Amino acid sequence: MCGIVAYIGNDAAFPVLVKGLQRLEYRGYDSAGVALLDPSLKVYKKQGKVAGLVEFTENASLKGYAGIGHTRWATHGAPSDANAHPHVSASGRLALVHNGIIENYALLKAVLEKQGHSFTSETDTEVLVHLIEAIMETEEVPLEAAVRMALQRVVGAYAIVVMDADNPDLLIGARKASPMVLGIGQDALYLASDATPIAEYTNKVVYLQDEEMVVLRRGGTFEIKTIHNELLKPTVQELDINIEMLEKGGFDHFMLKEIHDQPRTIADCMRGRINAREGWVHLGGIEACGSRLTEARRLIFAACGTSWHAGLIAEYLFEDLARIPVEVEYASEFRYRNPILSEEDVVIAISQSGETADTLAALQLASEKGALTYGVVNVVGSSIARNTHAGSYIHAGPEIGVASTKAFTAQVTLLTLMALHLGHRKGTIAEDYFRDLLQELETIPDKVAAVLEQDELIRSIAVEIQDKSNALYLGRGYNFPVALEGALKLKEISYIHAEGYPAAEMKHGPIALIDEEMPVIVLATNQSAHEKIASNIQEVKARKGKVIAVVTQGDTWIRDMADYTIEIPETLEPLSPLLSVIPLQLLSYHIAVMRGCNVDQPRNLAKSVTVE
Ligand code: G6P
């Protein structure tokens, strides 16, 4: 939620900021703004996307070698020019960008108002920049000390960068519970919400930790301290992102590129971790946990959104293959439920961004209660990756489309590897079946590529659904979570109301909705419940619903019942979600494009939800 970027160096700051904001736009796109020292402080901000800001500043001089920028996902105050960041202090000397929420802002605001401050926005952020300046004045301290003192009064989450017109060679950043990365370039320094705005300038980064501040000086020197003024030795890390990963690579949208990336990302996730010929699966994260994972009394998956759907698939995988009882929790519910946890439990957080506030908080709670915590994360160095006892990266590379696609299949791949590893170690899976699954897993990237070749057919089916107001997705067993994910994809990017259901549950309610206007997308690949699914299709057809069936190649029986069929290659049932989700991703994509929706940046959504 909200992206921030800052630059100080010898080049013009504006182009660096704008490019950085474009990379961070997945975090929110309600407004965009920059502040530059030109050499006086100039602020340009506009409701809407970064492209709108660029248009707005077309005739501005935009000088300055230091600057801060922000792209907003609105929390306090509607999207508007006034509520856009950067916000400035009472005298106009300081400018600040913020990602997070200052929870006690109303209290702080009331005190400042009594002291004569007036505010031009409804945001919590404006209160913070006023507070910093008020402290500078009343305590007669320099900016750095004032930022420190202000942050000690703040309750909530923040990643901030402050600039001061009276100190043009200085920027100050700080974070707590919202991410911030420092980039160390040649005579230039960068701050950003993630590494994507930094990657094209340098591969040297420092991931700031909670309650840390960084003071950046022109010339490339910096200091990292706690907000209690203890100097820290920075841990400089090397980035593993290349620029091609951040571009559309000839596709019309990031989402389409990411859908087509999946043969590679699934292979990347497995690379070096399995060998079907030799019959082994290895995950360093599991090894690091000793026996705590194999002997766990219970596994609890905590996640949100699409990652929660991956968790539901994990429930089938781990119970089926490793015979460990599993619960799957919405992180936001779990953390407030006073859950019963012990040292025998393992809480596994699944998160693409590694920054989702509720998932992070669920982990912290689990850790406090003595459970082992494990992260299944995409973004390297993210908060969840750093705040778990152990974990495994899914190696999907940067995912930029707001609707998650390649991260989902990489999560499911990784969770499959985990279940296989544990099942094999525990002896709950027959050796032959284990080897069959490994062999089959190695073929999945090619089979995904074969599904992608049906893009044109899927597009033609999308034509039939594009004008509908509702859609129903049905699946059983391993494919039930895929039905939920298919429905979520459609809702997210095309704004068509969609529901996912276990196929048998249809009779307990949703069947009432079926008429000739209702497309019903049925995942009908399951070997184990094939007849049952066929009956469910008949029930839909009897009520004049339109059936779009995803079937195994050569399944003429279902094909003859359905209005449209999409064939996917045959695979073993535990691996079927990796194939069956692909047509649903493409279907949503094409429908959204046909409806003229902004596929990569759907309304009201953000990719990284760092507020509760
Ligand atoms: C947001 C995104 C979803 C994502 C969810 C969880 O809602 O729009 O695509 O699945 O957050 O995010 P995470 O980064 O924790 O997987």
XYZ file of C-alpha atoms and ligand atoms in Angstrom:
628
model
C 0.000 0.000 0.000
C 1.537 3.223 -1.165
C 4.942 3.279 -2.750
C 7.707 5.664 -1.840
C 10.924 6.495 -3.605
C 13.712 8.973 -2.953
C 16.922 9.993 -4.649
C 19.940 12.088 -3.761
C 22.920 12.326 -6.102
C 24.393 14.252 -8.990
C 21.730 13.547 -11.612
C 18.313 15.122 -12.027
C 16.056 13.521 -9.429
C 12.728 13.801 -11.270
C 13.245 11.092 -13.940
C 14.551 8.686 -11.297
C 11.527 9.378 -9.110
C 8.984 9.034 -11.910
C 10.452 5.780 -13.176
C 10.592 4.500 -9.624
C 6.971 5.451 -9.003
C 5.928 3.649 -12.165
C 7.631 0.524 -10.865
C 5.874 0.920 -7.522
C 2.469 1.721 -8.950
C 1.315 -1.823 -8.170
C 1.234 -0.641 -4.532
C -1.475 1.929 -5.181
C -2.476 4.403 -7.842
C -4.940 6.826 -6.276
C -2.534 9.746 -6.625
C 1.100 10.446 -7.341
C 3.428 13.231 -6.264
C 7.014 14.364 -5.951
C 8.914 17.022 -4.029
C 12.155 18.453 -5.374
C 14.710 20.889 -4.050
C 14.925 23.233 -6.964
C 16.726 24.745 -4.856
C 13.591 25.902 -3.042
C 11.073 23.186 -2.191
C 8.689 22.419 -5.064
C 5.853 19.939 -4.696
C 3.904 18.506 -7.642
C 1.051 16.138 -6.905
C -2.044 14.963 -8.650
C -4.908 12.594 -8.101
C -4.654 9.544 -10.373
C -1.791 7.608 -11.833
C 1.863 8.489 -12.319
C 1.150 9.173 -16.004
C -1.189 11.978 -14.850
C 1.590 13.477 -12.755
C 3.936 13.403 -15.741
C 1.342 15.239 -17.843
C 0.720 17.716 -15.028
C 4.425 18.572 -14.787
C 4.999 18.854 -18.532
C 5.813 22.566 -18.416
C 7.497 22.632 -15.011
C 11.257 23.156 -14.744
C 11.751 20.094 -12.501
C 15.304 20.783 -11.469
C 16.875 19.338 -8.369
C 19.307 16.606 -7.456
C 17.355 15.399 -4.480
C 13.732 14.447 -4.339
C 11.055 12.234 -2.853
C 8.065 10.630 -4.549
C 4.908 8.785 -3.618
C 2.164 6.731 -5.216
C -0.878 6.375 -2.993
C -3.437 3.788 -2.001
C -5.911 5.861 -0.010
C -6.502 5.073 3.657
C -7.144 8.360 5.505
C -8.918 10.697 3.120
C -10.317 10.050 -0.337
C -8.103 10.107 -3.426
C -7.615 13.825 -4.229
C -4.897 16.323 -5.061
C -4.996 17.642 -1.502
C -4.593 14.223 0.070
C -1.791 13.249 -2.323
C 1.749 13.048 -0.905
C 4.261 14.644 -0.403
C 2.843 16.668 2.458
C 4.580 19.777 3.708
C 5.140 21.273 7.147
C 3.510 24.462 8.429
C 6.329 26.735 7.225
C 6.670 24.879 3.928
C 10.240 23.921 4.783
C 9.841 20.151 5.137
C 8.238 17.657 2.763
C 7.422 14.067 3.657
C 6.172 10.897 1.955
C 4.702 8.055 3.970
C 3.563 4.465 3.529
C 1.642 3.056 6.488
C -0.837 4.366 9.015
C -0.255 6.683 11.971
C -2.901 5.256 14.275
C -2.761 8.031 16.906
C -2.858 10.804 14.308
C -6.152 12.255 15.586
C -4.672 12.806 19.039
C -1.474 14.312 17.644
C -3.524 16.486 15.290
C -5.674 17.843 18.108
C -2.576 18.852 20.081
C -1.022 20.528 17.043
C -4.279 22.334 16.228
C -4.272 23.758 19.744
C -0.792 25.074 19.008
C -2.153 26.875 15.932
C -1.416 24.373 13.172
C -3.925 24.107 10.377
C -4.079 21.256 7.885
C -4.864 21.149 4.212
C -5.542 17.426 3.898
C -7.397 14.685 5.736
C -4.314 12.480 5.954
C -2.448 11.110 8.940
C 0.785 11.882 7.071
C 0.337 15.643 7.132
C 0.119 15.436 10.921
C 3.511 13.729 11.060
C 5.333 16.352 8.996
C 3.793 19.137 11.096
C 4.811 17.298 14.247
C 8.425 16.984 13.095
C 8.676 20.689 12.383
C 6.934 21.587 15.638
C 9.523 19.516 17.525
C 12.383 21.210 15.646
C 11.020 24.555 16.744
C 9.996 23.857 20.320
C 12.932 21.599 21.223
C 15.382 23.550 19.073
C 16.850 20.376 17.594
C 18.016 19.575 14.065
C 15.849 17.602 11.644
C 17.371 14.224 12.437
C 16.676 14.498 16.157
C 13.186 15.837 15.483
C 12.349 12.887 13.204
C 13.586 10.535 15.900
C 11.531 12.212 18.610
C 8.427 12.352 16.433
C 8.669 8.672 15.566
C 8.870 7.804 19.232
C 5.481 9.469 19.683
C 3.891 7.736 16.764
C 1.765 4.599 17.080
C 1.332 2.616 13.881
C 3.237 1.707 10.767
C 5.461 3.878 8.685
C 8.046 4.035 5.988
C 8.855 7.708 5.526
C 11.298 9.967 3.760
C 11.686 13.600 4.784
C 13.447 16.382 2.962
C 14.316 19.837 4.220
C 14.649 22.960 2.064
C 17.206 24.314 4.530
C 19.352 21.143 4.237
C 19.367 20.387 0.520
C 22.140 17.778 0.835
C 20.230 15.572 3.248
C 17.361 13.108 3.181
C 16.099 11.112 6.146
C 14.245 7.827 5.884
C 12.797 5.555 8.555
C 10.628 2.473 8.783
C 8.479 0.433 11.086
C 6.229 -2.334 9.760
C 6.285 -0.877 6.244
C 9.145 -1.844 3.963
C 12.084 0.299 2.924
C 15.200 -0.527 0.937
C 18.308 1.626 0.620
C 20.188 1.477 -2.697
C 23.874 2.391 -2.726
C 24.967 3.700 -6.111
C 28.009 5.497 -7.466
C 27.831 8.856 -5.611
C 24.065 8.422 -5.408
C 21.665 6.970 -2.871
C 18.131 5.694 -3.285
C 15.308 4.743 -0.953
C 12.246 2.817 -2.048
C 9.446 0.577 -0.826
C 11.021 -2.319 -2.675
C 14.105 -2.860 -4.778
C 12.428 -2.485 -8.189
C 13.065 1.288 -8.557
C 16.673 0.754 -7.498
C 17.618 -2.299 -9.574
C 18.610 -0.434 -12.712
C 21.080 1.820 -10.898
C 22.792 -0.494 -8.440
C 22.689 -4.016 -7.082
C 23.925 -3.003 -3.618
C 21.093 -2.678 -1.149
C 20.389 -2.574 2.562
C 16.980 -3.715 3.817
C 16.086 -1.467 6.729
C 14.648 -3.114 9.824
C 11.840 -1.933 12.072
C 12.521 1.292 13.964
C 15.607 2.059 11.925
C 16.429 5.409 10.374
C 18.796 6.226 7.579
C 20.435 9.576 7.005
C 21.480 10.080 3.372
C 23.972 12.747 2.337
C 24.830 14.004 -1.116
C 28.097 12.424 -2.199
C 26.866 8.951 -1.328
C 27.495 8.680 2.411
C 24.859 7.388 4.784
C 24.326 6.320 8.378
C 21.857 3.817 9.733
C 20.656 4.251 13.297
C 17.794 3.100 15.435
C 15.122 5.651 16.223
C 16.750 5.638 19.683
C 19.962 6.969 18.113
C 22.110 3.834 18.267
C 24.459 3.660 15.294
C 24.223 0.379 13.352
C 26.574 -1.417 10.997
C 24.715 -1.835 7.699
C 24.349 -5.279 6.118
C 24.836 -4.669 2.405
C 23.252 -7.313 0.172
C 23.398 -8.013 -3.552
C 20.197 -7.736 -5.552
C 19.211 -10.538 -7.856
C 16.832 -8.658 -10.165
C 17.491 -7.742 -13.759
C 15.688 -5.050 -15.685
C 13.994 -7.415 -18.163
C 12.125 -8.876 -15.198
C 10.592 -5.458 -14.629
C 9.462 -4.820 -18.214
C 6.485 -6.149 -20.180
C 8.735 -7.956 -22.673
C 6.470 -7.420 -25.683
C 3.206 -8.383 -23.946
C 0.332 -5.912 -23.704
C 0.120 -6.240 -19.944
C 2.281 -7.417 -17.071
C -0.424 -9.894 -16.139
C -0.275 -11.557 -19.546
C 3.507 -11.645 -19.424
C 3.382 -13.190 -15.968
C 0.842 -15.807 -17.068
C 3.186 -16.740 -19.909
C 6.195 -16.713 -17.553
C 4.796 -19.703 -15.679
C 6.568 -22.575 -17.452
C 9.821 -20.864 -16.493
C 8.850 -19.750 -12.991
C 7.589 -23.192 -12.020
C 10.856 -24.665 -13.308
C 12.824 -21.994 -11.410
C 10.982 -22.860 -8.223
C 11.987 -26.532 -8.572
C 15.536 -25.925 -9.791
C 18.092 -27.748 -7.649
C 15.359 -28.898 -5.301
C 14.193 -32.124 -6.933
C 15.682 -34.940 -8.944
C 13.225 -37.504 -10.203
C 15.886 -39.827 -11.561
C 17.677 -40.048 -8.228
C 14.411 -39.813 -6.316
C 14.922 -36.926 -3.945
C 13.400 -33.584 -2.954
C 15.472 -31.208 -0.918
C 14.493 -27.914 0.695
C 17.116 -26.206 2.838
C 14.406 -24.441 4.859
C 12.931 -27.741 6.014
C 16.343 -29.118 6.903
C 16.960 -26.024 9.012
C 13.950 -26.906 11.174
C 15.343 -30.273 12.278
C 12.520 -32.529 13.369
C 10.080 -29.768 14.292
C 8.336 -29.876 10.938
C 8.229 -33.656 10.524
C 7.040 -34.081 14.084
C 4.624 -31.157 14.051
C 1.279 -31.900 15.695
C -0.400 -29.519 13.298
C 0.453 -27.169 10.455
C -1.344 -23.863 10.214
C -1.164 -21.944 6.963
C -1.778 -18.222 7.391
C -2.208 -16.021 4.331
C -4.466 -13.568 2.505
C -6.023 -13.398 -0.951
C -4.543 -15.619 -3.623
C -1.882 -16.844 -1.204
C -4.687 -18.138 1.028
C -5.946 -20.176 -1.920
C -2.460 -21.677 -2.271
C -2.769 -22.533 1.432
C -6.023 -24.387 0.771
C -4.281 -26.491 -1.860
C -1.530 -27.132 0.691
C -4.160 -28.536 3.039
C -4.961 -31.250 0.498
C -1.274 -31.843 -0.279
C 0.038 -32.080 3.282
C -2.819 -34.166 4.621
C -2.773 -36.442 1.591
C 0.976 -36.897 1.189
C 2.532 -36.162 4.589
C -0.419 -37.096 6.846
C -0.044 -33.987 8.996
C -3.239 -32.268 10.171
C -3.586 -28.875 8.549
C -5.585 -25.725 9.188
C -5.747 -22.858 6.752
C -6.413 -19.448 8.184
C -7.101 -15.979 6.898
C -4.249 -14.188 8.640
C -6.545 -11.297 9.557
C -8.930 -13.589 11.450
C -6.320 -15.848 12.965
C -4.402 -13.039 14.633
C -7.430 -11.686 16.486
C -8.915 -15.002 17.539
C -6.676 -15.825 20.473
C -5.706 -19.054 18.697
C -4.537 -22.102 20.610
C -0.911 -22.661 19.689
C 1.974 -24.569 21.173
C 5.557 -25.505 20.434
C 4.278 -28.542 18.576
C 2.572 -26.369 15.967
C 4.157 -24.898 12.880
C 2.681 -21.753 11.362
C 3.493 -21.402 7.671
C 2.951 -17.953 6.191
C 2.397 -17.795 2.443
C 2.955 -14.392 0.905
C 4.048 -13.140 -2.492
C 5.150 -9.734 -1.216
C 6.336 -10.863 2.188
C 4.887 -7.608 3.508
C 1.169 -8.252 4.060
C 0.481 -6.677 7.440
C -1.987 -9.281 8.706
C 0.206 -12.217 7.662
C 3.211 -10.654 9.340
C 1.238 -10.038 12.525
C -0.084 -13.625 12.496
C 3.503 -14.845 12.395
C 4.572 -12.620 15.231
C 1.714 -13.918 17.345
C 2.589 -17.523 16.475
C 6.181 -16.930 17.415
C 5.206 -15.384 20.762
C 3.113 -18.453 21.513
C 6.062 -20.742 20.868
C 5.130 -22.136 17.452
C 7.781 -22.583 14.806
C 7.250 -20.100 11.968
C 8.040 -20.789 8.315
C 7.781 -18.399 5.370
C 6.841 -19.274 1.803
C 7.686 -15.965 0.193
C 8.532 -14.480 -3.188
C 10.181 -11.143 -2.451
C 13.710 -11.735 -1.233
C 14.629 -9.851 1.934
C 10.997 -8.954 2.696
C 9.682 -8.619 6.240
C 8.091 -12.075 6.390
C 11.248 -13.669 5.005
C 13.236 -11.959 7.734
C 10.817 -12.583 10.576
C 10.392 -16.356 10.382
C 12.473 -19.127 11.918
C 12.971 -20.710 8.502
C 11.500 -20.613 5.037
C 11.731 -21.170 1.316
C 11.619 -18.642 -1.480
C 9.364 -19.449 -4.408
C 11.678 -17.730 -6.936
C 8.905 -16.428 -9.206
C 10.767 -13.144 -9.837
C 9.075 -9.742 -9.540
C 5.310 -9.969 -10.012
C 3.948 -6.610 -11.100
C 0.359 -7.234 -12.234
C -1.830 -6.652 -9.196
C -3.718 -9.901 -9.793
C -1.371 -12.677 -8.751
C -0.686 -15.420 -11.312
C 2.873 -16.722 -11.484
C 3.356 -16.271 -7.745
C 0.334 -18.514 -7.144
C 1.659 -21.385 -9.261
C 5.135 -20.992 -7.767
C 3.607 -21.082 -4.261
C 1.706 -24.251 -5.131
C 4.859 -25.771 -6.627
C 6.864 -24.993 -3.520
C 4.133 -26.305 -1.217
C 4.035 -29.503 -3.293
C 7.789 -29.891 -2.829
C 7.400 -29.351 0.911
C 4.627 -31.928 1.213
C 6.664 -34.429 -0.817
C 9.795 -33.803 1.221
C 7.953 -34.258 4.518
C 5.925 -37.219 3.278
C 9.069 -38.957 2.083
C 10.916 -38.306 5.328
C 7.990 -39.475 7.405
C 7.398 -42.519 5.212
C 3.757 -41.593 4.645
C 4.049 -41.805 0.891
C 4.790 -44.989 -1.041
C 8.173 -44.890 -2.781
C 6.683 -45.627 -6.218
C 4.071 -42.944 -5.924
C 6.686 -40.493 -4.620
C 8.850 -41.128 -7.674
C 5.852 -40.882 -10.012
C 4.986 -37.505 -8.531
C 8.568 -36.275 -8.903
C 8.683 -37.400 -12.514
C 5.354 -35.798 -13.221
C 6.383 -32.562 -11.509
C 9.327 -32.260 -13.865
C 6.941 -32.356 -16.822
C 4.656 -29.651 -15.435
C 6.462 -26.652 -17.035
C 5.981 -28.184 -20.501
C 2.379 -29.042 -19.747
C 1.726 -25.469 -18.602
C 3.223 -24.302 -21.898
C 0.786 -26.619 -23.727
C -2.166 -25.056 -21.863
C -0.926 -21.591 -22.793
C -1.083 -22.587 -26.460
C -4.859 -22.654 -26.124
C -4.953 -18.931 -25.595
C -6.979 -18.283 -28.760
C -9.654 -20.816 -27.814
C -9.883 -19.323 -24.323
C -10.200 -15.841 -25.829
C -13.104 -17.011 -27.956
C -14.853 -18.355 -24.837
C -14.195 -15.029 -23.104
C -16.224 -13.332 -25.855
C -19.269 -15.288 -24.657
C -18.831 -14.282 -21.002
C -17.684 -10.691 -21.300
C -21.165 -9.182 -20.920
C -22.367 -11.333 -18.037
C -22.887 -9.925 -14.564
C -22.183 -13.102 -12.597
C -20.199 -16.288 -12.902
C -19.925 -19.451 -10.862
C -16.778 -21.574 -10.531
C -17.077 -25.179 -9.366
C -14.409 -27.687 -8.426
C -13.901 -30.634 -6.123
C -10.938 -31.842 -4.079
C -7.666 -30.322 -5.232
C -9.630 -28.251 -7.713
C -11.957 -26.632 -5.191
C -9.354 -23.986 -4.197
C -8.684 -23.485 -7.926
C -12.374 -22.619 -8.362
C -12.015 -19.997 -5.609
C -8.917 -18.610 -7.291
C -10.617 -18.497 -10.708
C -13.528 -16.553 -9.233
C -11.188 -14.158 -7.441
C -9.236 -13.484 -10.651
C -12.455 -12.628 -12.495
C -13.724 -10.322 -9.715
C -10.400 -8.566 -9.307
C -9.785 -7.528 -12.857
C -13.091 -7.598 -14.745
C -15.438 -6.516 -11.893
C -17.836 -9.348 -12.766
C -19.296 -10.830 -9.616
C -18.046 -14.398 -9.288
C -18.217 -17.124 -6.663
C -16.182 -20.277 -6.265
C -17.827 -23.325 -4.706
C -17.093 -26.955 -4.013
C -19.156 -28.512 -6.804
C -21.304 -30.564 -4.428
C -22.183 -27.496 -2.368
C -23.881 -25.947 -5.387
C -27.079 -27.699 -4.412
C -27.074 -25.946 -1.051
C -27.680 -22.471 -2.411
C -25.911 -21.276 -5.553
C -28.035 -23.516 -7.764
C -30.829 -21.008 -7.161
C -28.850 -18.484 -9.198
C -28.516 -20.624 -12.300
C -30.373 -19.596 -15.428
C -29.427 -19.074 -19.063
C -27.476 -15.929 -18.105
C -25.165 -17.728 -15.682
C -21.814 -19.011 -16.969
C -20.619 -21.915 -14.823
C -16.957 -22.757 -15.093
C -16.443 -26.351 -13.984
C -13.070 -27.878 -13.206
C -13.718 -31.416 -14.326
C -10.266 -32.979 -14.451
C -10.422 -35.004 -11.232
C -9.976 -38.704 -11.800
C -11.340 -39.504 -8.349
C -14.670 -37.713 -8.661
C -15.235 -37.720 -12.373
C -18.787 -39.112 -12.332
C -19.789 -36.804 -9.514
C -18.564 -33.758 -11.436
C -20.432 -34.986 -14.504
C -23.620 -35.088 -12.429
C -22.979 -31.547 -11.232
C -22.646 -30.454 -14.857
C -25.943 -32.146 -15.707
C -27.594 -30.286 -12.846
C -26.372 -26.980 -14.248
C -27.431 -27.879 -17.787
C -30.903 -28.895 -16.580
C -31.326 -25.308 -15.383
C -30.074 -23.823 -18.657
C -26.742 -22.637 -17.234
C -23.862 -22.286 -19.699
C -21.080 -24.734 -18.828
C -17.437 -24.033 -19.567
C -15.594 -27.197 -18.582
C -11.883 -27.592 -17.999
C -11.243 -31.256 -18.817
C -8.387 -33.690 -19.263
C -7.243 -34.079 -22.857
C -9.424 -36.576 -24.699
C -12.343 -36.453 -22.243
C -15.121 -36.599 -24.821
C -17.720 -37.586 -22.211
C -17.624 -34.208 -20.451
C -16.990 -32.392 -23.724
C -20.322 -33.613 -25.047
C -22.160 -32.267 -22.005
C -20.510 -28.867 -21.821
C -21.141 -25.789 -23.952
C -17.407 -25.074 -24.185
C -14.431 -27.159 -23.169
C -10.812 -26.358 -22.523
C -8.518 -29.387 -22.508
C -5.481 -29.640 -20.287
C -2.834 -32.379 -20.364
C -3.324 -35.364 -18.104
C -1.449 -35.260 -14.798
C -1.513 -36.789 -11.329
C -4.312 -35.362 -9.235
C -2.197 -33.587 -6.558
C -0.497 -31.634 -9.348
C -3.643 -30.769 -11.264
C -4.096 -27.247 -9.774
C -0.873 -26.196 -11.498
C -2.512 -26.856 -14.849
C -6.184 -26.189 -14.216
C -5.632 -22.654 -12.923
C -3.943 -21.503 -16.144
C -7.080 -21.374 -18.357
C -8.897 -19.520 -15.568
C -6.163 -16.885 -15.451
C -6.334 -16.439 -19.225
C -10.120 -16.352 -19.218
C -10.191 -13.528 -16.646
C -7.474 -11.682 -18.500
C -9.304 -11.726 -21.835
C -12.658 -10.840 -20.292
C -11.098 -7.866 -18.489
C -9.410 -6.650 -21.690
C -12.703 -6.976 -23.617
C -14.496 -4.973 -20.932
C -11.881 -2.220 -21.193
C -10.667 -2.712 -17.620
C -7.217 -1.782 -16.422
C -5.850 -5.290 -16.093
C -2.604 -4.517 -14.301
C -4.028 -1.914 -11.979
C -7.615 -2.824 -11.169
C -9.691 -0.254 -9.337
C -9.436 -0.050 -5.534
C -6.813 -2.784 -5.262
C -3.165 -2.767 -4.368
C -0.689 -5.553 -4.617
C 0.993 -5.194 -1.298
C -1.430 -4.701 1.578
C 0.647 -3.255 4.372
C -2.310 -1.984 6.391
C -4.814 -4.097 8.303
C -3.480 -8.356 -2.184
C -3.158 -8.686 -3.621
C -3.399 -10.165 -3.872
C -2.606 -10.997 -2.883
C -2.902 -10.603 -1.433
C -1.920 -11.243 -0.470
O -4.841 -8.472 -1.976
O -3.934 -7.900 -4.497
O -3.001 -10.495 -5.188
O -2.923 -12.349 -3.065
O -2.755 -9.190 -1.280
O -0.641 -10.743 -0.730
P 0.697 -11.477 -0.420
O 1.755 -10.549 -0.922
O 0.760 -11.652 1.068
O 0.685 -12.770 -1.130
